[in-house]
PDB file of C-alpha atoms in Angstrom:
ATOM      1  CA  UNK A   1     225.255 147.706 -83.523  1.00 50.00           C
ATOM      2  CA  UNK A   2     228.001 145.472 -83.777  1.00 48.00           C
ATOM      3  CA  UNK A   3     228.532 145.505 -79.577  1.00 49.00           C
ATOM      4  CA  UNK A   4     224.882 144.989 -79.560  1.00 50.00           C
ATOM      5  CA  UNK A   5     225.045 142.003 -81.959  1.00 46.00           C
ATOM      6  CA  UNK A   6     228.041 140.457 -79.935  1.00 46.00           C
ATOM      7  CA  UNK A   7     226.733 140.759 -76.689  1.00 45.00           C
ATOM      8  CA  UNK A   8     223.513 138.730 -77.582  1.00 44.00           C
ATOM      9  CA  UNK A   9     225.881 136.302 -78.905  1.00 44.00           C
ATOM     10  CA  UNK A  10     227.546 136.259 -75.950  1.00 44.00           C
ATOM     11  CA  UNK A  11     224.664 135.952 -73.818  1.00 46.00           C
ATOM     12  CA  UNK A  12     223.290 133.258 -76.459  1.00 43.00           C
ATOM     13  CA  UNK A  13     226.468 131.412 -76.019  1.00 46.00           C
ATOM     14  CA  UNK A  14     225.696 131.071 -72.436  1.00 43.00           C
ATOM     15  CA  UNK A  15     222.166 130.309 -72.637  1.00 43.00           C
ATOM     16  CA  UNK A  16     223.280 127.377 -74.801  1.00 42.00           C
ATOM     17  CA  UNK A  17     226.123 126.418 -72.574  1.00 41.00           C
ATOM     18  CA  UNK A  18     223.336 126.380 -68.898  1.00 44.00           C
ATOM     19  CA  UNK A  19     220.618 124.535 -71.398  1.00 41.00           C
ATOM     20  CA  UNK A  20     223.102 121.692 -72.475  1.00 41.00           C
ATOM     21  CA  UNK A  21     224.559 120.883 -69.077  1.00 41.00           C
ATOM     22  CA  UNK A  22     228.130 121.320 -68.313  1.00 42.00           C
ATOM     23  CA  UNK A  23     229.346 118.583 -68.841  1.00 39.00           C
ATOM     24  CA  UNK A  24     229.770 119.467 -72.643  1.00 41.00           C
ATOM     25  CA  UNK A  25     232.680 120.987 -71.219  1.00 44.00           C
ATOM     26  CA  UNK A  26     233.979 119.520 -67.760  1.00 51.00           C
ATOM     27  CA  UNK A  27     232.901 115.856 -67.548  1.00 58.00           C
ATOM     28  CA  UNK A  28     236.580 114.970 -67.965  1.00 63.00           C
ATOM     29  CA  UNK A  29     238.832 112.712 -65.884  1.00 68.00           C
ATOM     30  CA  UNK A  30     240.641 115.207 -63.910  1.00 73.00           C
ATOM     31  CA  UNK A  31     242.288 115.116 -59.973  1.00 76.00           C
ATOM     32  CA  UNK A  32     239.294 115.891 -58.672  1.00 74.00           C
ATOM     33  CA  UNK A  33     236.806 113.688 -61.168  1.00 78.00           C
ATOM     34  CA  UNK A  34     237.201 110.128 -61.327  1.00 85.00           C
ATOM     35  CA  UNK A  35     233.768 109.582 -62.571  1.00 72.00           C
ATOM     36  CA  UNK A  36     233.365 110.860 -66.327  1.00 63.00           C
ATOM     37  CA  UNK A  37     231.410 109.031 -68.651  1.00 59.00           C
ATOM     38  CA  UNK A  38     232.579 110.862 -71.197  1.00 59.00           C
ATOM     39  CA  UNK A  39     236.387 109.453 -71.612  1.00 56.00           C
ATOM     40  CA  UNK A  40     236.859 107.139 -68.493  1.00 55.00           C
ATOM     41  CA  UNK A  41     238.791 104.118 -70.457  1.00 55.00           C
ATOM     42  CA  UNK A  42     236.927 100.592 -70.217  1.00 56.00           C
ATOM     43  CA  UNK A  43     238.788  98.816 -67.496  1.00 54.00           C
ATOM     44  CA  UNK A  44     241.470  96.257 -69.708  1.00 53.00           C
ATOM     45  CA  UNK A  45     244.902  94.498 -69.373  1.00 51.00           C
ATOM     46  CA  UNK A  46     246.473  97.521 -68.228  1.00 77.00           C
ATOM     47  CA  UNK A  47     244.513  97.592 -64.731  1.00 88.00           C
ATOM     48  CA  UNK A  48     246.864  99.064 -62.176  1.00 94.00           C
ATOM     49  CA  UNK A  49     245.442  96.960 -58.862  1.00 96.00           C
ATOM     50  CA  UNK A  50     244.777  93.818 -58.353  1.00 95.00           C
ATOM     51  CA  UNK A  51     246.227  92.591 -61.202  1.00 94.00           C
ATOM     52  CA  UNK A  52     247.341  89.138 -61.071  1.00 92.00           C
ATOM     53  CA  UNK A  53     244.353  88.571 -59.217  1.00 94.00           C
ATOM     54  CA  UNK A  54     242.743  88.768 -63.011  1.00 89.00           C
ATOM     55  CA  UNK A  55     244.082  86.101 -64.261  1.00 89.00           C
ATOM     56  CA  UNK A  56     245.321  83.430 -61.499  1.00 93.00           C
ATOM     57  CA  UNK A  57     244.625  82.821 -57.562  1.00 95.00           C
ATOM     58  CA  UNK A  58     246.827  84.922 -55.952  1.00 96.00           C
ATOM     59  CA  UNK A  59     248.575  84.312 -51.811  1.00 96.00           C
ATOM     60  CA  UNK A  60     248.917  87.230 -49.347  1.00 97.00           C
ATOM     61  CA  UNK A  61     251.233  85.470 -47.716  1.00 96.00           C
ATOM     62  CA  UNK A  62     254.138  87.441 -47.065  1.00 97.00           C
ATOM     63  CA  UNK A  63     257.144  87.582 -45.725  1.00 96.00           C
ATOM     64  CA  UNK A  64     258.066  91.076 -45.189  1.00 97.00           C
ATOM     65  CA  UNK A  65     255.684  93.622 -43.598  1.00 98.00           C
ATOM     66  CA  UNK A  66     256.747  97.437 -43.604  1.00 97.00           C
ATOM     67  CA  UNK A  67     255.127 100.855 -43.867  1.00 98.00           C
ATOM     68  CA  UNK A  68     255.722 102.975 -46.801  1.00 98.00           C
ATOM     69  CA  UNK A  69     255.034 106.396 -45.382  1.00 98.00           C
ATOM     70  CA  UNK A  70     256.625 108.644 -48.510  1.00 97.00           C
ATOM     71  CA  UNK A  71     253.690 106.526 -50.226  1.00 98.00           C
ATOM     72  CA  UNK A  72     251.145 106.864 -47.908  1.00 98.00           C
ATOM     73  CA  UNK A  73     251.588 110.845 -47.452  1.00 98.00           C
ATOM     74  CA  UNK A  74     251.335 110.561 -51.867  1.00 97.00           C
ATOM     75  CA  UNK A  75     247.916 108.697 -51.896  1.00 98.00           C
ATOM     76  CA  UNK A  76     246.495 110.935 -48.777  1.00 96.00           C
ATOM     77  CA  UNK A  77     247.546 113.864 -50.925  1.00 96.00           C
ATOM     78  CA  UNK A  78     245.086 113.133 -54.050  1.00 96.00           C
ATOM     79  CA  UNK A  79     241.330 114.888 -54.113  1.00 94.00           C
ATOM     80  CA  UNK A  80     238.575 112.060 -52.987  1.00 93.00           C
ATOM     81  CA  UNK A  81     241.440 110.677 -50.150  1.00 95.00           C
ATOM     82  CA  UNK A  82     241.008 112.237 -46.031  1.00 93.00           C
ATOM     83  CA  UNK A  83     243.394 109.302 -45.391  1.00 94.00           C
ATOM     84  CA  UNK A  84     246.155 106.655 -46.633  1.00 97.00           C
ATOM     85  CA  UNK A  85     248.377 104.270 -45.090  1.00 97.00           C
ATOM     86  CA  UNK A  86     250.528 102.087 -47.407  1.00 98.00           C
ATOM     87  CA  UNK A  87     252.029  98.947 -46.055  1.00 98.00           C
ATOM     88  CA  UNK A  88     254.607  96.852 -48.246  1.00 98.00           C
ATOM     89  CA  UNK A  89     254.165  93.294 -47.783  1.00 97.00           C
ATOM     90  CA  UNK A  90     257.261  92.560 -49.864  1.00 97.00           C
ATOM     91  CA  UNK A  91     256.507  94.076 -53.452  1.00 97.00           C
ATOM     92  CA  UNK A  92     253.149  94.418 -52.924  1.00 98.00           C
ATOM     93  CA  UNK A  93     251.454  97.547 -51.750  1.00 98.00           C
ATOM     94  CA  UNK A  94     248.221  97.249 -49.457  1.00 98.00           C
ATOM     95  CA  UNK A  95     246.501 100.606 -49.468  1.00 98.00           C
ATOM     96  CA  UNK A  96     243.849 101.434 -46.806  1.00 97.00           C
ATOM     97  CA  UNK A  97     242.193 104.415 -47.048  1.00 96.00           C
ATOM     98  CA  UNK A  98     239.382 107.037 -45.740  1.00 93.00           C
ATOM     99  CA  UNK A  99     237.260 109.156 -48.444  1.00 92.00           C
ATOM    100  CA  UNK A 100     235.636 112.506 -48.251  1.00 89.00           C
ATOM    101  CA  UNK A 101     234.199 115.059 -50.402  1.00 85.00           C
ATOM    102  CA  UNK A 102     236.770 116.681 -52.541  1.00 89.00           C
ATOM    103  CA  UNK A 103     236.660 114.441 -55.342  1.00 87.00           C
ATOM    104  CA  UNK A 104     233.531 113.291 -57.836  1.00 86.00           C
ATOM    105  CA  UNK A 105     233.278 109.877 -59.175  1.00 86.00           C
ATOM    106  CA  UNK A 106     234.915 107.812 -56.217  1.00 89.00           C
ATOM    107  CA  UNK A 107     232.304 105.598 -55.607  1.00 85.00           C
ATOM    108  CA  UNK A 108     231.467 102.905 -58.364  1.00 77.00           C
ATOM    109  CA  UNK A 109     228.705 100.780 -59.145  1.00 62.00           C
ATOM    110  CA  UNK A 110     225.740 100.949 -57.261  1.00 57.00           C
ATOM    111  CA  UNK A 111     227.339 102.792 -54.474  1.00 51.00           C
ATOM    112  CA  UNK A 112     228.162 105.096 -56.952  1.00 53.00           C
ATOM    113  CA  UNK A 113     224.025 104.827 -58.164  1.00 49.00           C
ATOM    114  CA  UNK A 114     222.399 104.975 -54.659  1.00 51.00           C
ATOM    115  CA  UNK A 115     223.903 107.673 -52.216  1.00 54.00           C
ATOM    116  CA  UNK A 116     225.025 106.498 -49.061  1.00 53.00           C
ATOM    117  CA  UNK A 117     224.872 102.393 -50.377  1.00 51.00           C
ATOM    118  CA  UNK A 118     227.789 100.444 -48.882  1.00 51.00           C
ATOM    119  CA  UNK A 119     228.851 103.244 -46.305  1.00 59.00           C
ATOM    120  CA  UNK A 120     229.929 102.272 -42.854  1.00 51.00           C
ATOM    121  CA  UNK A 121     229.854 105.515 -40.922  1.00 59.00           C
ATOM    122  CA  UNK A 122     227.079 107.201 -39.619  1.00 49.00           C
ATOM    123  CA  UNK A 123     227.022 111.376 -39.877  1.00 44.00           C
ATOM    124  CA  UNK A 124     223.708 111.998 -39.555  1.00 40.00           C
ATOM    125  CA  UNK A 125     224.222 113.089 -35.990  1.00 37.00           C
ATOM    126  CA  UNK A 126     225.471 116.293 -37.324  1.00 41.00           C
ATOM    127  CA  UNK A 127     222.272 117.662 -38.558  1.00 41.00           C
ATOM    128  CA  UNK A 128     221.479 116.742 -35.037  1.00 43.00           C
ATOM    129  CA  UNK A 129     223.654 118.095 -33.077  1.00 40.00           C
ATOM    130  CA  UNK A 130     224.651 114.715 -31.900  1.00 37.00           C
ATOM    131  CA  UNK A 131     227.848 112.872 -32.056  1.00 37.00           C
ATOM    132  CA  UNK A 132     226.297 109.390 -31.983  1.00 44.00           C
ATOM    133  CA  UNK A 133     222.519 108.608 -33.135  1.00 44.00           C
ATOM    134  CA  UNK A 134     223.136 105.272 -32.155  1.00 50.00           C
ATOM    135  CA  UNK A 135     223.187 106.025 -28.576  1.00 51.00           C
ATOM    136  CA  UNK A 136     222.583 109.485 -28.174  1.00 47.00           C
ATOM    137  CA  UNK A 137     223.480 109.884 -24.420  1.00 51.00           C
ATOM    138  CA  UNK A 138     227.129 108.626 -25.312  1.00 48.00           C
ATOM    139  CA  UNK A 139     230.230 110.578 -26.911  1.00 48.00           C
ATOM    140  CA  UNK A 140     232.807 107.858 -26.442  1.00 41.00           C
ATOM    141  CA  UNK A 141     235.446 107.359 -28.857  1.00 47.00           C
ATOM    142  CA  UNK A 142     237.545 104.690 -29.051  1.00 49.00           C
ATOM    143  CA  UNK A 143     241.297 105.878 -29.164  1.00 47.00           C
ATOM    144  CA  UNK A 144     242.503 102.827 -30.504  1.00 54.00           C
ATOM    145  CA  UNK A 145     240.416 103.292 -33.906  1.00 54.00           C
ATOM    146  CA  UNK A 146     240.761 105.799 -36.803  1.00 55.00           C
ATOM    147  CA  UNK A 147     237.377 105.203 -37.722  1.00 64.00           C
ATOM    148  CA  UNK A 148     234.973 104.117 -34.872  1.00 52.00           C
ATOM    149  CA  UNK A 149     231.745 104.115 -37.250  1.00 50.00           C
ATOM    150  CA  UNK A 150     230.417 107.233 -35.810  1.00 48.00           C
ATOM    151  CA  UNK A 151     231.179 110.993 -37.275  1.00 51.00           C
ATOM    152  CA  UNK A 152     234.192 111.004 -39.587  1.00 63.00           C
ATOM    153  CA  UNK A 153     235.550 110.468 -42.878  1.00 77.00           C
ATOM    154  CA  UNK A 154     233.630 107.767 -45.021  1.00 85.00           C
ATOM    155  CA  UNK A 155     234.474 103.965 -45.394  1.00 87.00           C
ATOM    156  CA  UNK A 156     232.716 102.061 -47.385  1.00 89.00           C
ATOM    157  CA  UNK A 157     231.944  98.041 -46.738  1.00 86.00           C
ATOM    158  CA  UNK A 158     233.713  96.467 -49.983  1.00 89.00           C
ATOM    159  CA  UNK A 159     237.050  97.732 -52.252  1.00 90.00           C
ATOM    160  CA  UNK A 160     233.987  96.911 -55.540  1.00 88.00           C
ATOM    161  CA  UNK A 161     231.876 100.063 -54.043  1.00 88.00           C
ATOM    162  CA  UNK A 162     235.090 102.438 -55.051  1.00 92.00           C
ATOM    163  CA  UNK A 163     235.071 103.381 -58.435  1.00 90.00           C
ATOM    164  CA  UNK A 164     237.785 101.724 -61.146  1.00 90.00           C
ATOM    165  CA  UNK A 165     239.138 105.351 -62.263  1.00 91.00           C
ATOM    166  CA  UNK A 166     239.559 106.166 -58.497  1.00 93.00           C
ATOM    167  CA  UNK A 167     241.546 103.420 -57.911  1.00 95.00           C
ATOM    168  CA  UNK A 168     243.223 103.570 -61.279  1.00 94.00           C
ATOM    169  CA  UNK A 169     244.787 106.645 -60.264  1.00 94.00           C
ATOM    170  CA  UNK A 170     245.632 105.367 -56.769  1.00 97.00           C
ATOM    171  CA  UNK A 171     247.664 102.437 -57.953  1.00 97.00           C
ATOM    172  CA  UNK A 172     249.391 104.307 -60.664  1.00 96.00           C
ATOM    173  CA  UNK A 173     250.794 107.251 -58.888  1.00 97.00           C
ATOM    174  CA  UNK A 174     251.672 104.464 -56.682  1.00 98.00           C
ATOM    175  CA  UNK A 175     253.781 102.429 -59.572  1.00 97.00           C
ATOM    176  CA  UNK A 176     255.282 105.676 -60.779  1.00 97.00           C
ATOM    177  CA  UNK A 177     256.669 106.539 -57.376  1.00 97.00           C
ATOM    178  CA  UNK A 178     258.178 103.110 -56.993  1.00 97.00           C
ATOM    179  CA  UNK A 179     258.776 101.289 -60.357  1.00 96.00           C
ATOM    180  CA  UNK A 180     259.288  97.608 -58.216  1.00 96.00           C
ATOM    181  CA  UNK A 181     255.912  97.432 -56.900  1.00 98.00           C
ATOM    182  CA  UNK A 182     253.771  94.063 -58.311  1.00 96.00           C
ATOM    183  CA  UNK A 183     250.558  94.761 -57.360  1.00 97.00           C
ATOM    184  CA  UNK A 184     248.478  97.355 -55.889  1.00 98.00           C
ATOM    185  CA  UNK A 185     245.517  96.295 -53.235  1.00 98.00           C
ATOM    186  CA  UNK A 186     243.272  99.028 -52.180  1.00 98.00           C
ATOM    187  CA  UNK A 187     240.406  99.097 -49.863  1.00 96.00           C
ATOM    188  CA  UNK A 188     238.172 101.626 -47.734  1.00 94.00           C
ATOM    189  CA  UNK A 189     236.669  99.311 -45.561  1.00 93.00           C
ATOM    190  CA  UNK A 190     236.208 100.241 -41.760  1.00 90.00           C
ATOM    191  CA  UNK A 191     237.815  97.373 -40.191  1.00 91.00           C
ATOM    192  CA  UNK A 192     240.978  97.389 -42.828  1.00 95.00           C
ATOM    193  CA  UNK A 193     241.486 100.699 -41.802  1.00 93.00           C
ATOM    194  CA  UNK A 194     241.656 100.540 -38.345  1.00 91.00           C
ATOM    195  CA  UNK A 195     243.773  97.447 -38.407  1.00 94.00           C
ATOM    196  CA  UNK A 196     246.517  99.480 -40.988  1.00 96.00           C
ATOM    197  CA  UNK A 197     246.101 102.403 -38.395  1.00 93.00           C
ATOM    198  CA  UNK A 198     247.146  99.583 -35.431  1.00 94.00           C
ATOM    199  CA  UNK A 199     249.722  98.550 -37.267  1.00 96.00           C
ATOM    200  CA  UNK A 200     251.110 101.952 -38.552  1.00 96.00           C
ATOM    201  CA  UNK A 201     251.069 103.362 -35.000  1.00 95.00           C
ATOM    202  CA  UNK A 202     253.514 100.747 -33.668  1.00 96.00           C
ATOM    203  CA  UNK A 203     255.587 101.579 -36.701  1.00 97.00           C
ATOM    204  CA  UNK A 204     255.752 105.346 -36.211  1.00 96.00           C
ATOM    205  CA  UNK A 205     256.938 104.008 -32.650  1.00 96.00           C
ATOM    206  CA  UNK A 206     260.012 102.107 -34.497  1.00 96.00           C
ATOM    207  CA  UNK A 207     258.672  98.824 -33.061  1.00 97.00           C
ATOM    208  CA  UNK A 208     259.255  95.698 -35.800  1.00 96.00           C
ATOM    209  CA  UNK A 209     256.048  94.762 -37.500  1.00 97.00           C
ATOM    210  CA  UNK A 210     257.111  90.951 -37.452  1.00 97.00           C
ATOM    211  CA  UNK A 211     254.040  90.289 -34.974  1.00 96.00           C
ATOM    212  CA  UNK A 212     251.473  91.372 -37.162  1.00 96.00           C
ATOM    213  CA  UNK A 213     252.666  89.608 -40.787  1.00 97.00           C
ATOM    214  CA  UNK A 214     249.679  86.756 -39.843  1.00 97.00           C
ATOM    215  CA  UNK A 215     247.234  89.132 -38.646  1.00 96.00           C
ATOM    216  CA  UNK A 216     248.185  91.329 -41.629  1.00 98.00           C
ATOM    217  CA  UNK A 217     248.068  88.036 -44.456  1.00 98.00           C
ATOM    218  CA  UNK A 218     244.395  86.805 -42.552  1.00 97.00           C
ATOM    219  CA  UNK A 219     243.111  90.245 -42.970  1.00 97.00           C
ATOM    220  CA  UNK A 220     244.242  90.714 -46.606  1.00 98.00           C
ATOM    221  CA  UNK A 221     242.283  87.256 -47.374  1.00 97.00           C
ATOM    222  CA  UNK A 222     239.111  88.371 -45.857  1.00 96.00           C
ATOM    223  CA  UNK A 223     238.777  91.601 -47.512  1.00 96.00           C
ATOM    224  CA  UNK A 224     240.401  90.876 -51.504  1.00 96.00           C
ATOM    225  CA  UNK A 225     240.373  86.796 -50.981  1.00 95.00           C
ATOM    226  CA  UNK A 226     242.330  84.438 -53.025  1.00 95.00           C
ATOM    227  CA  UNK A 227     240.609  83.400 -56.152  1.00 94.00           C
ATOM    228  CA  UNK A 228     240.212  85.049 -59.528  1.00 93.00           C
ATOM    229  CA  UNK A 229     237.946  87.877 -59.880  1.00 85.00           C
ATOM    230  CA  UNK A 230     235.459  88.382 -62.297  1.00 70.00           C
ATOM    231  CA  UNK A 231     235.540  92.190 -63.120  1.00 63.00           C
ATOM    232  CA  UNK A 232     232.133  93.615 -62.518  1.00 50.00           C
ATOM    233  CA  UNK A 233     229.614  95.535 -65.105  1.00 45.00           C
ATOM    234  CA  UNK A 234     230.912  98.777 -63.958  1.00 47.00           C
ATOM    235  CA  UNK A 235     234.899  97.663 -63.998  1.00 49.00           C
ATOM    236  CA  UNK A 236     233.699  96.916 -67.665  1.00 51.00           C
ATOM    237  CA  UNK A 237     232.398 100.060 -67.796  1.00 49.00           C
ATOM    238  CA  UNK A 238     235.534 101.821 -66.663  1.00 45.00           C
ATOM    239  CA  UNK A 239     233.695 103.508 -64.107  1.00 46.00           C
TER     240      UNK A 239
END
């Protein structure tokens, strides 16, 4: 009787557990879950990235451009990330990176609502068979970019479509590493990427990076800009 009795309970207890959902139990910030709305923190003063760019204009204007690879192989090592490259401009660290599936909760606002919204590369050629739907007769790559908008890891069009969390975690495993950095910038978009992965390549070489500082400063102003930001509903959120 009293195996009986606890075996219904157990059975009850699981009954309850599939009716309620689970995320009584795992809809918690975690490395692979940056997208709980149970306990994800409303975005405040203690923002990790893009920080000064809160309060005052900010200048990308550097004068020292370098790659950080012990901090790019950290970032590319965190669930949600396929790939990372860090450059220093001075104290600041510019991260570019891919995404991919091994991580909930990357995406934020309505890229985060709508699957699919703000992403710049096209897989659907895989349910196809194809490499490129686009032109279906052609399976040129170009060797010169990471990401070439066809069949790969996902970038998304603007740094607002990742989630807060996600890049909460980014920047601060990126402060703990290395107490002196300022400010954290972090971006997937397509054309950042390949441009960090240009530059990064002629580092690996050991050429100096000197040549790209302007290209690097003109492409940080495009993508973050200058001015203040205003945080958006889900940065309020803490999504």
């Amino acid at each position: 009787m009293k195996l009986s009795r606890l075996l219904k309970t157990v059975s009850l207890g699981v009954l309850t557990v599939g009716i309620s959902g689970r995320f009584a139990y795992y809809d918690y910030n975690s490395a692979n879950n940056y997208g709980s709305r149970r306990d994800a923190p409303p975005e405040n003063n203690s923002r990790a990235y893009q920080t000064q760019q809160q309060y005052a204009t900010v200048s990308h204007k550097v004068t020292n451009l370098r790659l950080n690879q012990t901090l790019s192989d950290m970032v590319q090592g965190m669930s949600g990330v396929n790939s990372a490259i860090v450059m220093m401009g001075d104290n600041i660290a510019y991260v570019a990176i891919t995404i991919d599936n091994t991580a909930f909760g990357t995406r934020g606002g309505r890229a985060d609502a709508v699957p699919g919204y703000g992403s710049e590369t096209n897989n659907y050629g895989l349910v196809r068979g194809l490499y490129n739907t686009y032109d279906q007769g052609n399976d040129y790559a170009d060797p010169n970019q990471l990401i070439p908008g066809v069949q790969g890891a996902d970038t998304v069009m603007h740094h607002e479509y990742l989630s807060h969390m996600f890049k909460q975690k980014i920047a601060e495993k990126i402060r703990m590493a290395q107490p002196s950095v300022q400010d954290v910038y972090i971006s997937a978009n397509r054309d950042y990427v390949n441009e960090f992965n240009a530059i990064a390549q002629e580092a690996w070489q050991g050429r100096p990076l000197e040549p790209y500082r302007e290209r690097f400063v003109s492409l940080n102003e495009r993508i973050f800009g200058t001015g203040v930001t205003i945080p958006t509903q889900t940065e309020n959120n803490g999504r």
